Coordinates of C-alpha atoms in Angstrom, one line a residue:
Chain A
M21 CA 4.2 185.6 51.0
L22 CA 0.8 182.7 50.9
V23 CA -0.1 182.2 47.9
P24 CA -4.4 184.1 47.9
R25 CA -6.8 181.0 47.8
P26 CA -9.2 181.3 45.5
T27 CA -12.1 183.3 46.6
G28 CA -16.2 182.9 45.4
S29 CA -15.0 185.7 43.7
H30 CA -12.6 183.1 41.4
V31 CA -15.3 180.4 42.0
V32 CA -17.5 182.0 38.5
G33 CA -14.5 181.9 36.3
A34 CA -13.0 185.3 37.4
A35 CA -9.5 185.9 36.9
P36 CA -7.0 186.0 40.3
K37 CA -6.9 189.8 40.5
R38 CA -2.9 189.5 41.4
R39 CA 0.1 186.8 40.8
A40 CA 0.3 184.7 43.8
P41 CA 4.3 183.9 43.8
D42 CA 5.0 180.9 46.1
A43 CA 3.6 177.8 47.2
L44 CA 1.8 176.7 50.5
S45 CA 4.0 176.2 52.9
L46 CA 4.3 172.1 54.4
A47 CA 2.8 173.1 57.2
L48 CA 0.0 175.0 56.0
R49 CA -1.1 173.0 54.2
A50 CA -1.9 170.1 56.3
G51 CA -4.8 173.1 57.9
I52 CA -6.4 173.2 54.4
S53 CA -9.9 172.7 55.4
P54 CA -12.6 170.9 53.3
Q55 CA -14.6 174.3 51.6
Q56 CA -10.9 175.0 50.7
R57 CA -10.2 172.0 48.4
Q58 CA -14.2 172.6 47.4
L59 CA -13.0 176.7 46.1
D60 CA -9.5 175.5 44.3
L61 CA -11.5 172.8 43.0
Q62 CA -14.5 174.7 41.3
E63 CA -11.0 177.4 40.2
I64 CA -9.3 173.7 38.6
Q65 CA -13.1 174.1 36.7
S66 CA -13.6 177.4 35.5
W67 CA -9.9 177.3 34.2
F68 CA -11.0 174.3 31.7
Q69 CA -14.6 175.9 31.2
S70 CA -13.8 179.1 30.4
G71 CA -11.7 177.7 27.8
S72 CA -8.3 178.6 28.8
M73 CA -6.2 175.5 29.7
Q74 CA -6.8 172.3 27.8
G75 CA -6.4 169.3 29.0
G76 CA -7.9 167.3 32.8
L77 CA -8.1 166.4 36.3
W78 CA -8.4 163.2 37.6
L79 CA -9.0 162.1 41.1
P80 CA -9.1 159.2 42.4
D81 CA -12.7 158.8 44.4
W82 CA -14.5 156.5 44.4
A83 CA -17.2 159.1 43.1
Y84 CA -15.9 159.2 39.5
L85 CA -14.9 155.6 38.1
S86 CA -17.0 153.3 37.2
Q87 CA -16.5 149.6 36.7
D88 CA -17.1 149.0 33.1
S89 CA -18.6 151.1 30.3
A90 CA -22.3 150.3 31.7
G91 CA -21.5 152.8 34.2
T92 CA -21.9 150.1 37.5
A93 CA -20.8 152.3 40.0
V94 CA -17.3 151.1 42.6
T95 CA -18.6 150.5 45.2
A96 CA -15.5 149.0 47.3
A97 CA -11.6 148.4 47.2
G98 CA -10.6 145.8 44.7
Q99 CA -13.4 146.1 41.8
V100 CA -11.6 146.9 38.4
V101 CA -11.9 150.7 36.8
G102 CA -13.1 151.2 33.2
I103 CA -14.2 154.2 33.5
W104 CA -11.7 157.1 35.0
R105 CA -14.2 160.5 34.7
D106 CA -12.1 164.3 34.3
A107 CA -13.4 166.3 36.8
T108 CA -13.5 169.8 35.1
W109 CA -16.4 169.3 34.0
G110 CA -18.6 168.3 37.3
G111 CA -20.5 166.4 34.8
Q112 CA -22.4 169.0 33.3
L113 CA -23.8 167.5 30.6
G114 CA -23.3 168.8 26.4
S115 CA -26.1 169.3 24.4
E116 CA -28.4 167.8 22.7
C117 CA -28.3 163.9 20.4
W118 CA -31.6 163.2 20.6
N119 CA -32.8 163.8 16.7
S120 CA -36.0 162.4 15.4
S121 CA -34.6 160.3 12.6
D122 CA -36.4 157.6 11.6
P123 CA -34.6 154.3 12.4
S124 CA -32.7 150.9 11.1
I125 CA -35.0 148.3 11.9
G126 CA -32.8 144.3 12.5
Q127 CA -34.9 141.8 12.1
Y128 CA -34.8 138.0 13.0
G129 CA -36.3 134.3 14.2
G130 CA -39.2 136.2 12.5
S131 CA -39.5 139.0 14.0
S132 CA -41.7 142.1 12.4
G133 CA -40.7 145.0 14.1
A134 CA -42.0 148.0 12.2
Y135 CA -41.7 152.0 13.7
D136 CA -43.9 154.7 13.9
A137 CA -42.2 158.0 13.7
S138 CA -45.3 160.3 14.3
A139 CA -46.3 158.5 17.8
R140 CA -43.0 157.3 18.1
V141 CA -43.5 154.0 18.8
I142 CA -42.2 150.6 18.3
T143 CA -43.9 147.4 17.5
N144 CA -43.5 144.0 16.9
S145 CA -45.9 141.8 15.5
S146 CA -44.3 138.1 15.3
G147 CA -40.4 136.7 15.5
A148 CA -39.1 133.7 17.2
D149 CA -35.3 135.7 18.4
S150 CA -35.7 136.6 22.2
G151 CA -33.2 139.5 21.4
F152 CA -35.3 141.1 17.8
P153 CA -36.2 143.3 16.2
R154 CA -33.6 145.1 17.7
F155 CA -34.6 149.4 16.3
R156 CA -31.6 151.2 15.7
F157 CA -31.8 155.1 15.8
D158 CA -28.1 156.4 14.0
L159 CA -27.3 159.8 16.8
G160 CA -24.0 160.2 15.4
L161 CA -22.4 159.2 18.5
V162 CA -19.3 159.1 18.6
T163 CA -17.1 155.8 20.2
G164 CA -15.8 155.9 23.6
I165 CA -17.0 158.9 24.2
I166 CA -20.1 158.5 27.5
Y167 CA -22.8 159.9 27.4
G168 CA -25.5 160.2 30.0
V169 CA -28.7 158.6 28.8
S170 CA -31.9 158.5 30.1
G171 CA -35.9 158.5 29.8
R172 CA -39.3 156.8 30.0
L173 CA -40.5 154.6 28.1
S174 CA -44.1 152.9 28.3
G175 CA -46.4 149.9 26.9
N176 CA -44.6 146.3 27.0
I177 CA -42.2 146.9 28.4
S178 CA -41.2 143.3 29.9
H179 CA -40.2 142.7 26.2
I180 CA -37.7 144.2 26.2
S181 CA -34.8 142.7 25.4
S182 CA -32.2 146.2 25.6
I183 CA -31.2 149.0 25.6
R184 CA -28.1 150.1 24.4
I185 CA -25.8 152.7 23.2
G186 CA -23.7 150.5 20.7
T187 CA -24.7 147.1 19.4
S188 CA -23.7 143.0 20.1
G189 CA -21.8 142.7 23.0
S190 CA -22.7 146.4 24.0
T191 CA -23.7 146.4 27.5
S192 CA -27.2 147.9 28.5
V193 CA -27.7 150.8 30.0
V194 CA -30.1 149.8 33.3
Y195 CA -33.9 150.7 33.4
N196 CA -37.1 149.6 35.4
N197 CA -39.2 146.7 33.7
T198 CA -42.2 148.8 35.7
T199 CA -41.8 152.2 35.4
G200 CA -39.9 151.7 31.9
V201 CA -37.7 154.7 33.7
F202 CA -33.8 154.4 31.9
F203 CA -30.6 156.5 32.6
A204 CA -27.0 155.4 32.8
E205 CA -24.0 157.6 32.5
V206 CA -22.4 154.4 30.0
A207 CA -19.3 154.6 27.3
A208 CA -20.5 154.5 23.7
T209 CA -19.5 152.1 21.3
S210 CA -20.6 152.9 18.5
N211 CA -22.9 155.9 16.4
I212 CA -26.3 154.3 17.9
L213 CA -28.4 153.4 20.4
E214 CA -30.8 150.6 20.0
I215 CA -33.2 149.1 21.6
G216 CA -34.2 145.7 21.6
I217 CA -37.8 143.7 22.2
N218 CA -37.7 140.0 22.6
G219 CA -40.2 139.0 19.6
T220 CA -41.0 135.0 21.4
L221 CA -43.5 137.6 23.8
A222 CA -44.8 138.8 20.1
P223 CA -46.6 141.7 19.4
T224 CA -45.2 144.0 21.1
S225 CA -46.1 147.7 21.3
I226 CA -43.9 150.4 23.7
K227 CA -44.4 154.1 23.1
I228 CA -40.9 156.6 23.3
E229 CA -42.4 158.6 26.4
S230 CA -39.4 160.5 26.6
I231 CA -35.8 160.3 25.5
S232 CA -31.9 162.2 25.8
V233 CA -28.6 161.2 24.9
R234 CA -26.4 163.6 26.0
R235 CA -22.2 163.8 26.2
V236 CA -20.9 164.1 29.6
L237 CA -19.2 167.3 29.1
G238 CA -15.4 166.4 30.0
N239 CA -11.3 164.6 28.8
H240 CA -12.7 160.9 30.0
A241 CA -9.9 157.7 30.5
T242 CA -12.5 154.6 29.7
Q243 CA -10.8 150.9 29.4
T244 CA -13.8 148.7 27.4
T245 CA -11.8 145.4 28.3
T246 CA -11.6 143.6 31.9
A247 CA -8.1 142.6 31.5
N248 CA -6.3 145.5 31.2
K249 CA -8.8 147.3 33.6
P250 CA -6.3 148.9 36.6
L251 CA -8.2 147.8 40.0
S252 CA -9.3 150.5 43.2
A253 CA -7.6 150.2 46.1
I254 CA -7.7 152.5 50.0
T255 CA -4.2 153.4 52.0
P256 CA -5.0 150.5 54.8
Q257 CA -4.5 154.0 57.8
T258 CA -5.0 156.7 55.2
Q259 CA -8.2 155.9 53.9
L260 CA -6.8 156.8 50.7
P261 CA -8.3 156.1 47.6
W262 CA -5.5 154.8 44.0
L263 CA -5.7 152.5 42.2
T264 CA -3.3 149.1 41.7
A265 CA -2.2 148.4 37.7
D266 CA -0.3 145.7 36.3
A267 CA 2.1 146.4 32.7
T268 CA -1.2 145.1 30.7
D269 CA -3.7 147.8 32.2
V270 CA -4.4 151.2 30.2
V271 CA -7.0 153.3 30.5
P272 CA -6.5 155.7 27.9
V273 CA -8.1 160.0 27.6
V274 CA -8.8 160.6 23.9
F275 CA -8.5 164.7 23.8
P276 CA -10.5 166.5 21.2
S277 CA -6.6 167.0 19.6
A278 CA -3.5 166.4 20.9
L279 CA -2.2 168.6 23.7
G280 CA 1.6 169.6 21.7
S281 CA 4.5 169.1 23.0
A282 CA 5.1 171.9 26.1
C283 CA 2.2 170.3 28.4
T284 CA 1.8 169.9 32.5
I285 CA 1.5 166.3 34.4
A286 CA 1.3 167.0 37.9
R287 CA 0.9 163.6 39.8
A288 CA 0.1 163.0 43.3
T289 CA 3.2 160.0 44.5
P290 CA 3.5 157.7 48.1
T291 CA 6.9 161.0 48.2
G292 CA 4.4 164.5 47.5
V293 CA 3.2 166.5 44.6
K294 CA 5.5 166.2 41.4
F295 CA 5.0 168.4 38.4
A296 CA 6.8 167.8 35.3
D297 CA 7.4 170.1 33.2
S298 CA 7.6 170.3 29.0
Q299 CA 5.6 166.5 28.5
T300 CA 4.4 165.9 25.6
V301 CA 0.2 164.9 25.1
N302 CA -0.5 163.2 21.6
A303 CA -4.4 163.4 21.0
T304 CA -5.1 159.2 22.5
W305 CA -2.5 159.5 26.1
N306 CA -2.3 156.3 27.9
D307 CA -0.2 157.4 30.7
L308 CA -2.5 158.3 32.8
I309 CA -2.6 155.5 35.0
R310 CA 1.6 153.7 35.2
P311 CA 1.9 150.0 35.5
S312 CA 3.9 149.3 39.6
Q313 CA 2.7 152.9 40.8
Y314 CA 0.8 155.1 43.1
N315 CA -2.0 155.2 40.8
S316 CA -3.7 158.5 42.1
A317 CA -5.0 161.8 41.4
V318 CA -3.5 163.6 37.9
C319 CA -4.3 167.1 36.1
V320 CA -2.9 167.5 32.9
L321 CA -1.8 171.1 31.8
N322 CA -1.4 172.0 27.7
R323 CA 0.9 174.9 28.7
A324 CA 3.3 175.7 32.2
P325 CA 1.3 176.7 35.1
T326 CA 1.4 180.6 36.9
A327 CA 2.8 179.8 40.6
Y328 CA -0.3 180.9 40.9
E329 CA -2.1 177.6 38.9
R330 CA 0.6 175.1 40.0
A331 CA 0.3 176.3 43.5
V332 CA -3.6 175.7 43.4
I333 CA -3.1 172.7 41.6
E334 CA -0.9 171.3 44.3
R335 CA -3.1 171.9 47.2
I336 CA -6.1 170.0 45.5
L337 CA -3.3 166.9 44.6
E338 CA -2.1 166.9 48.3
R339 CA -4.8 165.6 49.3
Y340 CA -4.0 162.6 48.0
V341 CA -1.2 162.1 48.8
P342 CA -0.3 158.5 51.2
V343 CA 1.9 158.0 54.2
L344 CA 5.0 156.1 53.9
G345 CA 6.3 153.8 56.7
A346 CA 9.1 153.4 58.2
N347 CA 12.1 152.3 56.0
L348 CA 11.2 148.1 55.9
V349 CA 14.5 146.5 55.0
I350 CA 17.6 146.5 57.4
N351 CA 20.9 147.5 56.0
G352 CA 20.1 148.7 52.2
R353 CA 23.6 151.0 51.3
F354 CA 24.8 148.2 51.7
D355 CA 27.8 149.7 54.0
S356 CA 30.3 147.8 55.2
G357 CA 28.9 144.2 53.3
Y358 CA 26.0 142.9 52.4
S359 CA 24.6 141.5 56.0
N360 CA 20.9 140.5 56.4
W361 CA 21.2 139.3 52.2
S362 CA 21.3 136.4 50.5
K363 CA 23.0 136.6 47.6
A364 CA 23.5 134.0 44.6
N365 CA 26.5 134.0 42.5
A366 CA 27.2 136.1 39.9
W367 CA 26.3 139.7 43.3
S368 CA 29.8 141.2 44.2
W369 CA 29.8 143.6 47.3
S370 CA 33.0 146.1 47.0
G371 CA 33.3 149.5 48.5
G372 CA 30.0 150.3 50.0
V373 CA 28.1 148.9 47.4
M374 CA 26.1 145.5 45.4
A375 CA 27.5 144.4 42.3
I376 CA 26.0 142.5 39.5
A377 CA 28.3 140.5 36.8
A378 CA 27.1 139.5 33.5
G379 CA 25.6 136.0 33.4
G380 CA 24.2 136.5 36.6
A381 CA 20.4 135.9 35.4
A382 CA 18.8 134.0 36.6
D383 CA 20.7 135.1 40.4
S384 CA 18.7 137.1 42.9
L385 CA 19.2 139.2 45.8
V386 CA 17.2 138.1 49.1
Q387 CA 16.4 140.2 52.3
S388 CA 13.1 137.9 53.8
G389 CA 10.9 139.5 56.7
V390 CA 10.1 143.4 54.5
V391 CA 6.9 142.5 53.1
S392 CA 3.6 141.0 54.1
Q393 CA 0.2 139.8 51.5
N394 CA -2.3 142.6 50.3
R395 CA -0.5 145.5 51.3
A396 CA 1.1 148.2 48.9
F397 CA 4.8 148.6 49.6
M398 CA 7.2 151.5 48.1
M399 CA 10.2 150.0 46.6
S400 CA 13.4 151.8 45.5
A401 CA 16.7 151.8 44.8
N402 CA 19.8 153.4 43.3
L403 CA 20.9 151.8 40.2
A404 CA 23.7 152.6 38.4
V405 CA 23.7 151.2 34.8
T406 CA 25.8 148.9 33.6
S407 CA 23.9 147.3 30.6
G408 CA 20.5 145.5 30.8
S409 CA 17.9 146.4 33.8
I410 CA 16.9 144.8 37.4
R411 CA 13.6 144.9 39.3
F412 CA 12.2 144.3 41.9
L413 CA 10.3 140.4 42.7
S414 CA 9.2 137.2 44.5
S415 CA 7.0 135.0 43.5
G416 CA 6.2 133.4 47.1
A417 CA 5.3 137.0 48.4
G418 CA 3.2 137.3 44.7
Y419 CA 5.1 140.3 43.0
T420 CA 7.1 141.4 40.0
G421 CA 7.5 145.5 40.0
P422 CA 8.9 147.3 36.3
S423 CA 12.6 146.8 34.6
F424 CA 15.2 149.2 35.7
S425 CA 17.2 150.8 33.1
A426 CA 18.0 154.2 34.5
N427 CA 20.7 155.4 36.2
G428 CA 20.0 156.5 39.5
L429 CA 17.0 156.6 42.5
N430 CA 14.0 154.1 40.4
S431 CA 11.0 152.8 42.2
C432 CA 8.1 151.5 42.3
V433 CA 4.3 150.5 44.5
V434 CA 3.8 146.5 44.2
V435 CA 1.2 144.8 46.3
P436 CA 1.8 141.1 47.0
T437 CA -0.7 138.8 46.7
S438 CA 1.1 135.6 47.7
T439 CA 2.1 135.2 51.8
G440 CA 6.1 135.8 51.2
T441 CA 7.8 138.1 52.9
N442 CA 11.1 137.7 50.4
L443 CA 12.5 141.6 49.1
G444 CA 13.5 140.0 46.2
I445 CA 16.0 142.4 43.3
A446 CA 17.3 140.3 39.6
P447 CA 17.8 141.3 36.7
V448 CA 15.4 140.9 33.9
S449 CA 17.6 138.8 31.8
E450 CA 21.0 140.3 32.1
Y451 CA 22.2 142.8 34.8
T452 CA 25.1 144.6 34.9
G453 CA 26.4 147.2 37.0
T454 CA 25.3 148.7 40.5
L455 CA 22.8 148.7 43.6
D456 CA 22.4 150.6 46.4
N457 CA 20.3 152.7 49.2
V458 CA 17.0 150.0 48.7
E459 CA 14.2 150.8 50.6
T460 CA 11.0 149.7 51.2
R461 CA 8.0 151.6 52.7
E462 CA 4.6 150.7 53.5
V463 CA 2.5 153.0 51.8
L464 CA -0.4 153.9 55.1
Chain B
M6 CA -23.4 143.0 40.9
P7 CA -21.6 139.6 41.1
T8 CA -17.6 140.5 42.5
Y9 CA -14.8 140.1 41.3
T10 CA -11.3 137.3 41.9
Q11 CA -9.3 139.1 44.7
N12 CA -6.4 138.2 42.7
R13 CA -6.4 138.2 39.1
L14 CA -5.6 134.9 37.4
T15 CA -3.3 133.7 34.2
L16 CA -5.0 132.4 31.3
A17 CA -2.5 131.4 28.5
F18 CA -3.5 128.9 24.8
P19 CA -1.9 128.3 22.1
A20 CA -0.9 131.2 20.0
E21 CA -2.7 129.8 16.5
D22 CA -6.2 129.5 18.2
I23 CA -6.4 133.4 18.3
A24 CA -9.4 133.6 16.6
L25 CA -11.5 131.2 19.0
L26 CA -10.0 133.4 22.0
K27 CA -11.1 136.3 21.1
R28 CA -14.3 135.3 20.7
L29 CA -14.4 133.7 24.1
G30 CA -12.9 136.6 25.5
E31 CA -15.4 138.2 24.6
L32 CA -17.4 135.9 26.2
F33 CA -16.7 136.0 29.9
D34 CA -15.3 139.8 30.1
P35 CA -19.0 141.0 31.1
D36 CA -17.7 144.6 29.7
T37 CA -17.6 145.0 25.9
G38 CA -14.2 145.3 24.9
G39 CA -13.9 141.3 25.3
R40 CA -12.7 140.9 22.7
D41 CA -8.9 142.3 23.1
T42 CA -8.5 140.1 26.5
F43 CA -6.0 138.0 23.9
T44 CA -4.4 139.7 21.1
L45 CA -0.6 138.1 19.4
D46 CA 1.0 141.1 20.9
R47 CA 1.2 139.8 24.8
Q48 CA 2.4 135.8 23.8
H49 CA 5.4 134.2 25.2
A50 CA 7.2 130.5 23.7
G51 CA 3.6 129.7 21.4
H52 CA 0.9 131.6 24.0
V53 CA -0.8 134.1 24.3
F54 CA -1.8 135.1 27.7
T55 CA -4.0 137.3 30.0
I56 CA -3.7 138.4 33.1
T57 CA -6.6 138.8 34.6
V58 CA -9.9 139.2 37.5
V59 CA -12.6 137.5 36.6
Y60 CA -16.1 137.3 38.2
E61 CA -16.2 134.7 41.3
Y62 CA -18.4 132.6 40.4
L63 CA -17.0 131.8 37.1
E64 CA -13.1 131.3 38.8
P65 CA -14.2 127.4 39.2
L66 CA -15.7 127.0 36.6
L67 CA -12.8 127.8 33.8
R68 CA -10.6 126.3 36.4
A69 CA -12.4 123.0 35.6
R70 CA -11.9 122.6 31.7
D71 CA -14.9 120.9 32.3
P72 CA -16.3 120.8 28.6
A73 CA -19.5 119.7 30.6
Q74 CA -19.8 122.9 32.3
W75 CA -18.0 125.8 29.6
F76 CA -20.4 124.2 27.9
P77 CA -23.8 125.8 28.7
L78 CA -21.7 128.8 30.5
L79 CA -20.3 130.0 26.7
S80 CA -23.5 129.3 25.3
E81 CA -25.4 131.3 28.7
L82 CA -23.3 134.5 27.2
A83 CA -23.7 134.4 23.9
T84 CA -27.2 135.2 24.1
M85 CA -27.2 137.6 26.5
K86 CA -24.5 139.4 24.6
G87 CA -26.1 138.7 21.2
V88 CA -23.2 137.1 20.3
E89 CA -21.9 133.9 18.1
P90 CA -21.2 130.8 20.7
L91 CA -18.2 128.7 20.8
T92 CA -19.3 124.9 19.0
M93 CA -18.8 122.1 21.5
D94 CA -16.0 121.1 19.7
E95 CA -14.8 124.2 20.3
V96 CA -15.0 124.3 24.2
T97 CA -13.9 121.1 24.2
H98 CA -10.0 122.1 22.2
L99 CA -10.1 125.2 24.2
C100 CA -11.0 122.8 27.9
D101 CA -8.3 120.6 26.8
V102 CA -5.2 123.8 25.7
C103 CA -5.6 125.9 29.1
L104 CA -3.2 126.5 31.2
I105 CA -3.9 128.4 34.6
D106 CA -2.3 130.5 36.8
D107 CA 1.6 128.5 38.2
E108 CA 0.9 125.8 34.8
F109 CA 1.9 128.1 32.6
T110 CA 4.7 130.9 34.8
S111 CA 6.1 127.8 34.8
F112 CA 5.2 126.8 31.1
A113 CA 6.6 130.1 30.7
G114 CA 9.7 129.4 33.0
R115 CA 10.0 132.2 35.4
Y116 CA 12.3 132.4 37.9
N117 CA 10.9 130.9 41.1
R118 CA 12.0 132.6 44.2

């Protein structure tokens, strides 16, 4: 039996008229239209906006990504990702944060800033510092939360040095120094909105014609340290957006409160949409992106979804599942030996698997002609672990996979950054156990 | 808008310089969280390190490790960000002890396969 797809009557938040039992078949999924996808997205949005569900939906399309806390758009593969917006509120804005309180005024370098509250005019009559005075309006903003900041200033607008929702070191909101218009979606770095004036250009008089600061609704993920940001990527043939991440990258999601231990996390992976039930999600959730994995669409719910909800989520996420190429590894099953592989001393073959003994900390198992530079490869292997951990690693090809220490199938996605072609497998420091069913497939 | 380097750079410094490195990270990171570029949580063989992309125009300047090039660059970045600039002595010290890419990975004893 087919799952009923949401119709227009569902979109406004109406409950489905009947419970749907099963997910769509793969063949039927392939025929889902853009219009149906939009309806599915609006259906999911209605669950969250009605308050019946908490969590979020993060889609890797560049429309949802920004490079930095100033909201700089992601426009190409290889750019850093500092904001990943939650799609469940569709960019809707919350209530107005601007208030009529007087600002505190930071003076420096001989500046003499003043504020006329009734006229909403900021002035400066003297100064010798290019970054002062600074007018700091306490709006009760929350660090890490994204706000839509917009308005227009008039007067000596070429004297403005910055408009920030934060203090020193924060990135300025982009403004037009001819028209005085400013608009941006920016992650706050403190509770204030700050207007900085170039004191060397005194005297200055600037009127706040209009201003609005409103929260962009949703549970957005932010990272303000460039070294810890993932990179935007796009698959070469299917042209799907995704994010690459190394071991230090993390883009935390800050929820209003912990979602509990009965959460469901759905992810689009190279091998299909995967649901994990009974997951714990704390108020700060660091698992949105994972190092050396195919980071794509993710949906988090604070409970187990119904079959109907699961099917709708699966249809949305299915769109982001890439195609995997053929297995590029020759004799990865080791059925009758280790031909096509070169091995260091501690490795041995027996009974259709490769084994490694203690003392082989620096010993690797290598097959050449497998990978190529700047392409993404999904690598997997079956492990029977006695002790320690192992990983895919090739400094010649420029990649290091994550440590594997669990029995069964382990997999990762790496992007070689050098011209080498080796598939390498080596202990992290020490590994004893066996290895079998090694595969490597390009993410197409 | 400047573009980023295509590949990440590994930059490493002695861990004892962490206070200085917090300030350096704040300067060359185009975003607001640069002070966390180097942390004591991420160190090896007495060095703290980061693996990061940087603006393309910064890469040759960083690799040069020439205080005469770093100092005006970092002073300009400090003015733009409104934070305290590094002194010439501090910049000279950082240039002297900076390890980049293979200099650090070889030093740190990473396998070469």
